[in-house]
Amino acid sequence: MADGYHDEEVMGKPYDARLVRRLVKYVRPYLSQVAIAVFILIFVAAAELALPYITRTAIDDYIVATSRVVTVGDDPSDFARAFLSEHKDDLAPLVSGLDGAREAYVVRSKAISGYDPRDVVRATDEGLLGEVDYYLADEAAASRAGLELSEYPRTDQEVLVPVSELSELSPEQSRELRERDFRGVGRIALLMVAILAVSFGLSVLQINMMEATSQRVMYDIRMTVLRHLQRLSLAFFDKNPVGRLVTRATNDVQVLHEMFTSIVIMLLRDMFVLLGVVILLLKLNWRLALVSFAVLPFMAWATVVFSVRIRDAFREVRIRVARINASLQENIGGMLVTQIFRREPESYARFARINHLNFLAAMRQIKVFASFMPLMELASAIAIALVIWYGGGKVLRSTLSLGTLVAFLSYVQMFFRPIRNLAQQYGTMQQAMASSERIFLLLDNDNIIPDPEHPRTLEEVEGRIAFENVTFSYDGEEKVLCDLSFTVEPGETVAIVGATGAGKTSIISLIERFYDIQDGRITLDGVDIREMEKSYLRSHLGLVMQDVFLFAGDIKGNIRLGNDEIPEERIREMARYVHADRFIEKLPDVYDEEVHERGSTLSTGQRQLLAFARALAFDPKILILDEATSNIDTETEHLIQDALVRLMEGRTSIVIAHRLSTIQHADKILVMHKGRIREEGTHQELLARRGYYYRLYELQYSQ
């Protein structure tokens, strides 16, 4: 509660399974779209994983397509015989070319890279496996390149050209000799372009599907929040600022949108890529894979330390941002008072202190990220260096193909990217969990005035209202109304007066059932209002408050309030009744004139006249006026007095007023004091008693 502001932004768990299960309920109607999007995501990730593997094929099969010769002497060793037997499927016999060899074979270097490195080293040391690299060319291609075939070792259909001689060939000869490789590289390039094109199209489709699904989920959550807010009692709104509730349906829901579209999808994609990379690394060369994994313990330690520090940093930043928002709202909302009393320097200095603390918190967060991200880059660089050192040595010893090493480097870089993404998404995940927790705390609030399971209705509403020994308290402790009893007969006009805090407005709130009483009962035509649905009860009540609320829209829309069953002629008629037509018809667009938020372009008196027309347009059986003429000037008040008299005929009317002149013709006046009725009677009767009402009247008119 520092600086006088409530610290609302408390961070929850980075991941809360309970909250996730509740969020899944909103996703369930769109599971088919999500499933399609996830399937596409897996395909796109698989395509991404395939690219380094295809690159390996291009290098080993076409770009660096070398072979070595296996020669067998007259008395082969047991190792030689075992080597030949184990790898006989990879060996192609030579028909000519090597002198002194009882038998000779050619084996591709790509196949050798898959052998046990110890066997390759021993075979090389024993002279079984030659150290010269050959290019295995098609006889027809070698002939077109102008090579003398008899000078080179050959298989049935291919010629072994030493790699060292390839650089001596002219460009035309190289092109003829390696025509097969050029075609192979071209096919692989086209395949990669096709994969990238398809991946691009599917990625666009998947993003659109997830964005649309996320927007539908957010729409459903916002509607659920608003529907729940409409059901809550006014006691809830007495304790919760409007700005905070608006934040629940806007900012907090937007954070969930970011989680659905970025974190969830990216997390699924990264997890699939991470798993695929691990499998492919182990498949390509498990020894080299273990070398690249050597930095994982260091990364795990750094991630744990980072998660703790960034959690604290995020919490501090969110608290400071909440205080900045509260301070800005207070400064802007109280600008009139600030300027009147010339407190601009003090207000500026106070905000500067809060803003500086936010700056320091943000810098601490940046420092945590600034240390963690380079650590991840360092770990990635070390892993790549280890792969180059260990894998490069194996390439030099011909126990690893160059294509495999290149693919390894790509996969290692791909391996660290999801880990970096996870660190960047950590804060957003925390915010999403905190936002979902706040949304569900709101939805779990059961401060609701319940409707009965079997509601009662009236055949015809006469309008008799009775309070029978009613006791009411807002907080459960301090009583606002104490054992209150009175009756308003059908068609009767009853006025309620009294000092501020006497309980006048509370009576109105209880009739409308904005709150429920603790003791006694309130009846409408003899039926307890708690036995009726709230909507049914309120449909027979017309309420005009002192503080009139107008919605953004137009004049007729604010009178009709979305009820299209009210014809425009009735809207105009009601406006004439309360003399609102006098200012409406002077407006440029008359009844279509735009009304800004809260009716800011209209005067207080004009807003009150529209409230009269609004209440009467719904033709209520019971009319309630709560200080409804307090903001109307004397001239306007005289204009509507005759209209009010006519409108109250045939209706039960309850009038709360500070101006005693407006209630002199009431059938009955109730004088309230500290939650009880002190006096009751007509205007003349109460004056004749010279009691509490008389003192109020005398005080008002003496002023």
XYZ file of C-alpha atoms in Angstrom:
703
model
C 0.000 0.000 0.000
C 2.983 2.243 -0.636
C 2.444 5.798 -1.931
C -1.255 5.445 -1.171
C -1.896 3.131 -4.094
C -3.174 -0.411 -3.998
C -0.667 -2.945 -5.349
C -2.914 -5.116 -7.456
C -0.418 -6.600 -9.878
C 0.767 -9.614 -7.879
C 2.351 -12.307 -10.003
C 0.985 -15.829 -9.846
C 2.691 -19.112 -10.631
C 4.569 -19.297 -13.955
C 2.298 -22.224 -14.766
C -0.906 -23.160 -12.950
C -2.536 -26.377 -14.204
C -5.825 -25.505 -12.489
C -6.112 -22.244 -14.400
C -5.095 -23.895 -17.658
C -7.853 -26.497 -17.236
C -10.392 -23.714 -16.800
C -9.102 -21.904 -19.874
C -9.366 -25.127 -21.898
C -13.147 -25.064 -21.330
C -13.312 -21.935 -23.485
C -11.144 -23.546 -26.161
C -13.169 -26.786 -26.271
C -15.809 -25.501 -28.775
C -12.988 -24.800 -31.219
C -10.946 -27.961 -30.705
C -11.308 -29.012 -34.342
C -9.726 -25.756 -35.553
C -7.001 -26.042 -32.925
C -6.310 -29.652 -33.902
C -5.946 -28.676 -37.569
C -3.660 -25.786 -36.627
C -1.511 -28.069 -34.453
C -1.311 -30.663 -37.239
C -0.173 -27.963 -39.656
C 2.291 -26.738 -37.047
C 3.799 -30.210 -36.723
C 4.105 -30.470 -40.501
C 5.837 -27.085 -40.714
C 8.203 -28.012 -37.882
C 8.949 -31.357 -39.557
C 9.725 -29.512 -42.787
C 12.108 -27.254 -40.890
C 13.812 -30.295 -39.374
C 14.113 -31.923 -42.791
C 16.099 -29.067 -44.379
C 19.479 -29.775 -42.682
C 19.030 -33.478 -43.407
C 18.408 -32.704 -47.074
C 21.475 -30.435 -47.047
C 23.510 -33.366 -45.707
C 22.300 -35.480 -48.627
C 23.257 -32.777 -51.121
C 26.764 -32.503 -49.690
C 27.527 -36.182 -49.193
C 25.821 -37.586 -52.305
C 26.592 -34.871 -54.841
C 28.799 -31.984 -53.727
C 31.490 -34.005 -51.886
C 30.732 -37.451 -53.322
C 33.981 -39.316 -52.616
C 34.841 -42.982 -52.305
C 37.800 -45.049 -51.023
C 39.262 -48.354 -52.110
C 39.435 -51.540 -50.037
C 42.282 -53.833 -51.092
C 42.705 -57.400 -49.896
C 46.124 -59.117 -49.933
C 46.932 -62.776 -50.472
C 46.700 -63.625 -46.784
C 43.935 -61.460 -45.259
C 43.791 -61.187 -41.483
C 40.849 -62.233 -39.393
C 40.002 -58.553 -38.960
C 40.058 -58.032 -42.734
C 37.784 -60.988 -43.331
C 35.385 -59.786 -40.605
C 35.456 -56.233 -42.023
C 34.665 -57.472 -45.520
C 31.891 -59.716 -44.269
C 30.277 -57.027 -42.133
C 30.240 -54.368 -44.880
C 29.858 -56.514 -47.982
C 26.652 -54.721 -48.993
C 28.595 -51.425 -49.289
C 31.440 -52.875 -51.363
C 31.459 -52.754 -55.180
C 34.203 -54.952 -56.743
C 36.763 -53.380 -59.070
C 37.269 -55.099 -62.406
C 40.639 -53.519 -63.139
C 43.175 -50.988 -62.103
C 44.989 -51.832 -58.839
C 48.192 -53.825 -59.092
C 49.271 -56.309 -56.415
C 45.820 -56.802 -54.973
C 44.175 -60.180 -54.911
C 40.823 -58.440 -54.834
C 39.730 -54.797 -54.508
C 36.510 -52.982 -53.808
C 35.240 -49.423 -53.775
C 33.186 -48.069 -50.871
C 31.594 -44.648 -50.595
C 32.926 -42.286 -47.907
C 29.357 -41.642 -46.747
C 29.042 -45.344 -45.870
C 32.414 -45.329 -44.078
C 31.264 -42.427 -41.851
C 28.679 -44.764 -40.375
C 31.188 -47.457 -39.389
C 32.695 -47.888 -35.961
C 35.528 -45.281 -35.866
C 37.889 -47.832 -34.289
C 37.353 -50.231 -37.203
C 37.991 -47.448 -39.721
C 41.245 -46.439 -38.014
C 42.461 -50.069 -37.812
C 41.482 -50.791 -41.407
C 43.438 -47.727 -42.511
C 46.481 -48.615 -40.402
C 46.534 -52.175 -41.775
C 46.302 -50.914 -45.347
C 42.940 -52.552 -45.872
C 41.261 -49.176 -46.415
C 43.079 -46.819 -48.739
C 43.632 -43.173 -47.856
C 43.183 -41.770 -51.375
C 39.789 -40.195 -52.116
C 38.239 -41.015 -55.473
C 35.372 -39.523 -57.396
C 33.131 -42.278 -58.745
C 32.160 -41.168 -62.274
C 29.872 -42.735 -64.832
C 31.889 -44.269 -67.705
C 29.894 -42.406 -70.343
C 30.389 -39.096 -68.532
C 34.132 -39.765 -68.128
C 34.369 -40.541 -71.801
C 32.581 -37.306 -72.764
C 34.969 -35.422 -70.466
C 37.863 -36.765 -72.514
C 39.420 -39.012 -69.834
C 41.434 -42.061 -70.811
C 39.413 -44.798 -69.120
C 42.181 -47.382 -69.195
C 44.275 -45.235 -66.839
C 41.766 -45.425 -63.977
C 40.407 -48.218 -61.768
C 36.915 -49.221 -62.766
C 33.855 -51.101 -61.629
C 31.417 -52.575 -64.113
C 29.983 -49.161 -65.043
C 31.951 -46.502 -63.169
C 35.421 -44.999 -63.200
C 37.434 -44.018 -60.098
C 39.011 -40.603 -60.673
C 41.339 -39.350 -57.890
C 39.839 -36.237 -56.292
C 43.220 -34.514 -56.572
C 42.923 -34.621 -60.388
C 39.507 -32.965 -60.504
C 41.023 -29.515 -60.022
C 43.151 -30.045 -63.160
C 40.107 -30.464 -65.372
C 38.706 -27.578 -67.393
C 35.252 -26.197 -66.485
C 33.772 -27.937 -69.524
C 35.316 -31.264 -68.521
C 34.101 -30.880 -64.906
C 30.602 -30.110 -66.135
C 30.562 -33.206 -68.350
C 32.128 -35.433 -65.703
C 29.830 -34.328 -62.865
C 26.631 -33.900 -64.867
C 24.892 -36.376 -62.540
C 25.880 -34.319 -59.490
C 24.678 -31.073 -61.062
C 21.309 -32.657 -61.746
C 21.132 -34.051 -58.208
C 21.944 -30.702 -56.612
C 19.323 -29.054 -58.825
C 16.664 -31.552 -57.764
C 17.501 -31.027 -54.104
C 17.384 -27.239 -54.517
C 13.936 -27.498 -56.127
C 12.823 -29.834 -53.328
C 13.978 -27.347 -50.690
C 12.217 -24.463 -52.454
C 9.028 -26.542 -52.676
C 9.226 -27.425 -48.985
C 9.774 -23.772 -48.047
C 6.889 -22.621 -50.257
C 4.488 -25.187 -48.826
C 5.682 -24.383 -45.299
C 5.101 -20.684 -45.927
C 1.559 -21.261 -47.164
C 0.722 -23.606 -44.315
C 2.266 -21.201 -41.779
C 0.039 -18.394 -43.030
C -2.990 -20.702 -42.823
C -2.037 -21.894 -39.335
C -1.466 -18.351 -38.029
C -4.799 -17.185 -39.429
C -6.613 -20.171 -37.919
C -5.046 -19.702 -34.493
C -5.606 -15.947 -34.524
C -9.249 -16.424 -35.486
C -9.714 -19.133 -32.858
C -7.998 -17.017 -30.230
C -10.204 -14.042 -31.054
C -13.310 -16.242 -30.710
C -12.079 -17.506 -27.335
C -11.364 -13.953 -26.195
C -14.817 -12.897 -27.406
C -16.419 -15.676 -25.361
C -14.411 -14.774 -22.256
C -15.296 -11.079 -22.535
C -18.977 -11.909 -22.954
C -18.793 -14.240 -19.953
C -17.188 -11.497 -17.872
C -19.811 -8.919 -18.881
C -22.663 -11.384 -18.339
C -21.319 -12.144 -14.883
C -20.859 -8.453 -14.054
C -24.477 -7.791 -14.992
C -25.598 -10.417 -12.482
C -23.534 -9.109 -9.564
C -25.184 -7.015 -6.887
C -24.378 -3.337 -6.422
C -22.558 -4.267 -3.197
C -19.813 -5.729 -5.380
C -19.456 -2.520 -7.395
C -19.341 -0.491 -4.187
C -16.046 -2.224 -3.349
C -14.446 -2.548 -6.796
C -13.332 0.425 -8.914
C -14.722 0.552 -12.429
C -11.243 0.876 -13.912
C -10.167 -2.417 -12.391
C -13.228 -4.235 -13.746
C -12.687 -2.754 -17.207
C -9.097 -4.013 -17.050
C -10.382 -7.551 -16.467
C -12.367 -7.549 -19.718
C -9.742 -5.689 -21.779
C -6.095 -5.845 -20.724
C -6.252 -9.175 -18.920
C -8.135 -10.840 -21.770
C -5.662 -9.367 -24.257
C -2.792 -10.941 -22.313
C -4.553 -14.305 -22.684
C -4.796 -13.646 -26.429
C -1.029 -13.163 -26.556
C -0.573 -16.416 -24.656
C -2.796 -18.359 -27.073
C -1.309 -16.953 -30.265
C 2.358 -16.737 -29.345
C 3.281 -18.735 -26.275
C 1.058 -21.799 -26.722
C 1.767 -22.194 -30.423
C 5.445 -21.314 -30.127
C 5.772 -23.638 -27.138
C 4.232 -26.562 -29.044
C 6.403 -25.817 -32.040
C 9.566 -25.436 -29.961
C 8.895 -28.634 -28.034
C 8.388 -30.579 -31.264
C 11.519 -29.059 -32.817
C 13.538 -29.735 -29.649
C 12.438 -33.375 -29.547
C 13.048 -33.786 -33.275
C 16.530 -32.260 -33.052
C 17.525 -34.558 -30.190
C 16.317 -37.639 -32.103
C 18.058 -36.592 -35.319
C 21.326 -35.734 -33.563
C 21.406 -39.121 -31.883
C 20.509 -40.828 -35.162
C 23.188 -39.013 -37.155
C 25.981 -39.656 -34.664
C 25.269 -40.379 -31.039
C 28.873 -39.740 -29.941
C 28.910 -36.269 -31.465
C 25.424 -35.652 -30.040
C 26.663 -36.359 -26.515
C 29.518 -33.904 -27.072
C 27.071 -31.181 -28.099
C 24.930 -31.925 -25.015
C 27.875 -31.277 -22.706
C 26.726 -27.674 -22.081
C 23.230 -28.680 -20.946
C 24.029 -28.862 -17.184
C 25.383 -25.312 -17.333
C 22.289 -24.159 -19.229
C 19.955 -25.845 -16.736
C 21.688 -24.058 -13.846
C 21.534 -20.699 -15.649
C 17.842 -21.187 -16.473
C 16.910 -21.950 -12.854
C 18.775 -18.881 -11.601
C 17.233 -16.762 -14.347
C 13.672 -17.956 -13.616
C 13.973 -16.919 -9.965
C 15.509 -13.527 -10.698
C 13.252 -12.644 -13.613
C 10.181 -13.600 -11.575
C 11.153 -11.082 -8.898
C 12.003 -8.493 -11.548
C 8.683 -8.945 -13.347
C 6.750 -8.709 -10.091
C 8.474 -5.429 -9.223
C 7.871 -3.983 -12.690
C 4.168 -4.894 -12.661
C 3.708 -3.331 -9.212
C 5.445 -0.138 -10.340
C 3.375 0.019 -13.539
C 0.192 -0.391 -11.479
C 1.254 2.541 -9.305
C 2.015 4.663 -12.358
C -1.449 3.909 -13.774
C -3.094 4.755 -10.468
C -1.109 7.980 -10.153
C -1.917 9.055 -13.713
C -5.610 8.297 -13.236
C -5.652 10.302 -10.013
C -3.732 13.261 -11.492
C -5.840 13.469 -14.638
C -9.122 12.874 -12.814
C -8.282 15.518 -10.220
C -6.825 18.047 -12.670
C -9.494 20.623 -11.819
C -8.607 20.577 -8.125
C -4.875 20.524 -8.910
C -5.123 23.649 -11.071
C -7.493 25.498 -8.749
C -5.146 25.076 -5.769
C -1.975 25.434 -7.880
C -0.572 22.046 -6.828
C 1.020 21.236 -10.205
C 4.627 21.188 -8.880
C 3.754 18.871 -5.981
C 1.739 16.573 -8.252
C 4.583 16.508 -10.771
C 7.174 15.742 -8.078
C 5.105 12.894 -6.656
C 4.636 11.324 -10.079
C 8.352 11.797 -10.793
C 9.217 9.719 -7.702
C 6.856 6.933 -8.735
C 8.118 7.056 -12.328
C 11.745 6.894 -11.163
C 11.035 3.767 -9.115
C 9.448 2.225 -12.217
C 12.564 3.142 -14.211
C 14.814 1.416 -11.657
C 12.608 -1.706 -11.649
C 12.649 -1.821 -15.466
C 16.433 -1.487 -15.491
C 16.760 -4.396 -13.053
C 14.611 -6.498 -15.379
C 16.735 -5.488 -18.362
C 19.935 -6.414 -16.493
C 18.590 -9.901 -15.775
C 17.778 -10.408 -19.453
C 21.051 -8.773 -20.461
C 23.002 -11.354 -18.445
C 20.911 -14.411 -19.299
C 20.653 -14.039 -23.060
C 24.440 -13.696 -23.578
C 24.892 -16.776 -21.355
C 22.620 -18.704 -23.689
C 24.550 -17.399 -26.681
C 27.808 -18.394 -24.991
C 26.514 -21.904 -24.309
C 25.390 -22.179 -27.922
C 28.789 -20.987 -29.174
C 30.610 -23.467 -26.909
C 28.434 -26.312 -28.182
C 29.121 -25.321 -31.789
C 32.859 -25.087 -31.048
C 32.805 -28.560 -29.501
C 31.015 -29.936 -32.578
C 33.545 -28.309 -34.922
C 36.494 -29.534 -32.825
C 35.322 -33.083 -32.312
C 33.352 -33.478 -35.536
C 36.016 -31.765 -37.652
C 38.619 -34.224 -36.391
C 36.359 -37.128 -37.291
C 35.883 -35.691 -40.798
C 39.658 -35.480 -41.188
C 39.935 -39.123 -40.117
C 37.088 -40.014 -42.525
C 34.933 -41.320 -39.674
C 32.334 -38.606 -40.218
C 31.052 -37.173 -43.478
C 31.221 -33.476 -44.177
C 27.476 -33.358 -44.824
C 26.786 -34.885 -41.415
C 28.988 -32.256 -39.755
C 27.174 -29.426 -41.569
C 23.784 -30.895 -40.617
C 24.998 -31.218 -37.023
C 25.936 -27.548 -36.880
C 22.493 -26.571 -38.188
C 20.721 -28.822 -35.705
C 22.790 -27.560 -32.763
C 21.833 -23.978 -33.602
C 18.226 -25.124 -33.965
C 18.484 -26.887 -30.572
C 19.288 -23.707 -28.645
C 16.679 -21.498 -30.312
C 13.651 -22.996 -28.428
C 15.522 -22.580 -25.146
C 16.115 -18.893 -25.880
C 12.467 -18.504 -26.901
C 11.332 -20.085 -23.650
C 13.312 -17.541 -21.667
C 11.775 -14.674 -23.628
C 8.251 -16.075 -23.188
C 8.629 -16.649 -19.458
C 7.419 -13.174 -18.542
C 4.424 -13.327 -20.848
C 3.469 -16.704 -19.403
C 3.593 -15.272 -15.876
C 1.427 -12.326 -16.908
C -1.035 -14.683 -18.612
C -1.337 -16.831 -15.491
C -1.811 -13.723 -13.333
C -4.416 -12.319 -15.743
C -6.343 -15.594 -15.928
C -6.276 -15.846 -12.137
C -7.759 -12.358 -11.809
C -10.424 -13.109 -14.444
C -11.478 -16.324 -12.716
C -11.460 -14.656 -9.304
C -13.972 -12.227 -10.772
C -16.057 -15.010 -12.333
C -15.977 -16.945 -9.053
C -17.365 -14.002 -7.119
C -20.802 -15.077 -5.923
C -21.965 -11.674 -4.699
C -25.192 -12.139 -6.669
C -28.759 -11.330 -5.710
C -30.323 -14.745 -6.420
C -33.502 -15.280 -8.372
C -35.955 -17.805 -6.879
C -36.112 -21.300 -8.342
C -39.885 -20.957 -8.790
C -40.532 -17.232 -9.353
C -43.954 -15.732 -8.824
C -45.726 -13.244 -11.072
C -48.795 -11.061 -10.665
C -51.833 -11.231 -12.895
C -51.969 -7.447 -12.817
C -49.629 -5.106 -11.004
C -51.540 -2.585 -8.897
C -48.489 -0.957 -7.326
C -48.908 -1.450 -3.586
C -45.489 -1.423 -1.884
C -45.054 -2.353 1.765
C -41.985 -2.421 4.034
C -42.559 -4.775 6.950
C -40.045 -4.487 9.816
C -37.136 -4.098 7.375
C -33.595 -4.011 8.736
C -30.697 -3.425 6.366
C -26.933 -2.935 6.562
C -24.417 -2.533 3.740
C -21.500 -4.038 5.642
C -23.360 -6.346 7.996
C -22.477 -4.208 11.003
C -23.736 -0.639 10.831
C -27.510 -0.591 10.315
C -28.761 1.825 7.689
C -32.470 0.968 8.170
C -33.819 -0.208 11.517
C -37.100 -2.117 11.778
C -38.650 0.069 9.075
C -42.360 -0.292 8.225
C -44.560 1.752 5.898
C -46.987 1.234 3.017
C -47.447 2.988 -0.308
C -50.933 2.387 -1.684
C -51.615 1.963 -5.434
C -51.705 5.338 -7.180
C -50.391 7.117 -4.096
C -47.509 9.604 -4.182
C -45.209 9.265 -1.195
C -42.288 11.590 -0.574
C -39.282 10.656 1.568
C -37.178 13.425 3.102
C -34.422 13.615 5.656
C -30.832 14.580 6.213
C -27.963 13.001 4.291
C -27.368 9.458 5.514
C -30.901 9.020 6.838
C -31.490 5.998 4.547
C -33.620 7.541 1.805
C -31.684 6.201 -1.198
C -31.282 2.840 0.536
C -35.078 2.453 0.481
C -35.059 2.940 -3.294
C -32.191 0.442 -3.740
C -34.078 -2.169 -1.736
C -37.296 -1.693 -3.728
C -35.299 -2.227 -6.931
C -33.633 -5.191 -5.172
C -30.135 -3.933 -5.812
C -29.430 -5.285 -2.325
C -31.139 -7.885 -0.149
C -32.364 -7.065 3.352
C -31.155 -8.816 6.497
C -34.539 -8.917 8.264
C -38.194 -8.286 7.491
C -39.681 -8.250 4.019
C -40.680 -5.923 1.177
C -43.813 -6.770 -0.789
C -45.332 -5.728 -4.096
C -49.087 -6.264 -4.060
C -48.625 -8.595 -1.104
C -45.916 -10.768 -2.703
C -42.381 -10.729 -1.274
C -40.144 -9.239 -3.962
C -37.567 -11.967 -3.233
C -40.059 -14.427 -4.702
C -39.998 -12.591 -8.058
C -37.343 -12.548 -10.756
C -35.368 -9.315 -10.603
C -36.028 -8.579 -14.279
C -39.786 -9.032 -13.770
C -39.784 -6.771 -10.714
C -37.754 -4.027 -12.373
C -39.870 -4.105 -15.514
C -42.644 -2.475 -13.476
C -40.370 0.147 -11.879
C -39.271 3.421 -13.440
C -36.291 5.035 -11.702
C -34.805 8.490 -12.240
C -31.599 9.070 -10.290
C -29.911 12.313 -9.337
C -26.752 11.352 -11.244
C -28.038 10.611 -14.748
C -26.022 8.231 -16.908
C -26.271 8.603 -20.679
C -24.757 6.161 -23.133
C -22.783 7.036 -26.236
C -25.202 7.037 -29.169
C -28.022 9.423 -30.008
C -30.911 11.113 -28.188
C -33.636 8.647 -29.128
C -31.353 5.709 -28.394
C -30.842 6.971 -24.856
C -34.607 7.261 -24.343
C -35.372 3.893 -25.916
C -32.341 2.060 -24.409
C -32.304 -0.562 -27.122
C -36.006 -1.465 -26.796
C -37.150 -1.366 -30.421
C -40.738 -2.006 -29.315
C -40.951 1.623 -28.193
C -42.017 3.564 -31.304
C -40.407 6.873 -32.183
C -43.709 8.666 -31.732
C -43.820 7.621 -28.086
C -40.245 8.850 -27.644
C -41.277 12.269 -28.960
C -44.428 12.234 -26.833
C -42.508 11.521 -23.638
C -40.002 14.248 -24.498
C -42.896 16.716 -24.864
C -44.358 15.577 -21.525
C -41.229 16.611 -19.649
C -40.511 19.575 -21.949
C -37.253 17.973 -23.139
C -38.412 18.662 -26.706
C -37.611 22.359 -26.190
C -33.849 21.762 -26.253
C -33.903 18.598 -28.408
C -35.537 20.339 -31.368
C -32.872 23.028 -31.274
C -30.155 20.438 -31.849
C -28.824 20.087 -35.443
C -29.898 16.449 -35.806
C -32.823 16.664 -33.344
C -33.512 13.153 -31.970
C -30.624 11.726 -34.012
C -28.150 14.110 -32.378
C -25.013 12.298 -31.257
C -24.574 11.876 -27.507
C -20.996 11.529 -26.298
C -19.919 9.298 -23.426
C -21.866 10.101 -20.222
C -23.676 12.890 -22.114
C -20.727 15.272 -21.807
C -22.110 17.593 -24.519
C -25.386 18.160 -22.629
C -26.008 20.235 -19.533
C -26.901 18.596 -16.218
C -30.500 19.769 -16.509
C -30.824 18.466 -20.071
C -29.509 15.039 -19.025
C -32.068 14.957 -16.214
C -34.932 15.768 -18.581
C -33.825 12.916 -20.856
C -33.839 10.615 -17.825
C -37.478 11.590 -17.171
C -38.401 10.833 -20.769
C -36.508 7.521 -20.601
C -38.339 6.343 -17.470
C -41.753 7.331 -18.776
C -41.202 5.801 -22.227
C -41.266 2.354 -20.576
C -44.654 3.189 -18.954
C -43.843 1.824 -15.486
C -46.564 1.122 -12.938
C -44.335 2.497 -10.179
C -42.363 5.708 -10.661
C -39.379 6.425 -8.410
C -37.644 9.819 -8.373
C -34.398 9.973 -6.377
C -33.428 13.650 -6.098
C -34.524 13.799 -9.726
C -35.146 17.552 -9.832
C -32.139 18.629 -7.774
C -30.057 19.571 -10.806
C -32.812 21.398 -12.674
C -32.963 25.154 -12.530
C -36.024 26.893 -11.119
C -37.493 27.803 -14.514
C -37.167 24.225 -15.803
C -38.557 22.890 -12.553
C -41.736 24.931 -12.980
C -42.053 23.619 -16.553
C -42.084 19.957 -15.480
C -44.194 20.268 -12.349
C -47.478 20.087 -14.255
C -46.112 17.187 -16.349
C -45.127 15.291 -13.225
C -48.588 15.734 -11.723
C -50.216 14.282 -14.828
C -47.651 11.492 -15.159
C -48.063 10.399 -11.553
C -51.804 9.948 -11.987
C -52.610 6.244 -11.944
C -49.075 5.351 -10.852
C -47.578 4.603 -7.484
C -44.895 7.269 -7.050
C -42.060 7.489 -4.576
C -40.170 10.770 -4.499
C -36.949 11.501 -2.639
C -36.194 15.205 -2.558
C -34.144 17.808 -0.768
C -36.245 20.602 -2.253
C -39.329 20.487 -0.119
C -41.145 22.693 -2.610
C -41.309 19.786 -5.052
C -43.198 17.467 -2.664
C -45.830 19.764 -1.151
C -48.585 18.010 -3.110
C -47.513 14.470 -2.118
C -50.221 12.272 -0.584
C -47.869 11.347 2.215
C -44.431 12.466 3.373
C -42.102 10.194 5.349
C -39.469 12.007 7.398
C -36.390 9.793 7.886
C -33.728 10.149 10.566
C -30.973 7.580 11.217
C -32.768 4.753 9.453
C -36.149 5.257 11.116
C -39.346 7.131 10.278
C -39.544 10.085 12.635
C -42.677 11.696 11.193
C -45.378 10.842 8.673
C -48.151 12.929 7.137
C -49.021 15.502 4.489
C -47.092 18.704 4.005
C -49.590 20.800 5.955
C -49.922 18.209 8.710
C -46.178 18.036 9.239
C -45.824 21.821 9.291
C -48.600 22.042 11.847
C -46.733 19.640 14.151
C -43.696 21.938 14.164
C -41.386 18.940 14.467
C -38.404 17.699 12.492
C -40.000 18.396 9.097
C -40.924 21.909 10.176
C -37.306 22.613 11.124
C -36.106 21.316 7.747
C -38.656 23.487 5.957
C -37.855 26.561 8.010
C -34.104 26.089 7.531
C -34.458 25.651 3.762
C -36.677 28.661 3.200
C -34.821 30.915 5.610
C -31.787 30.401 3.389
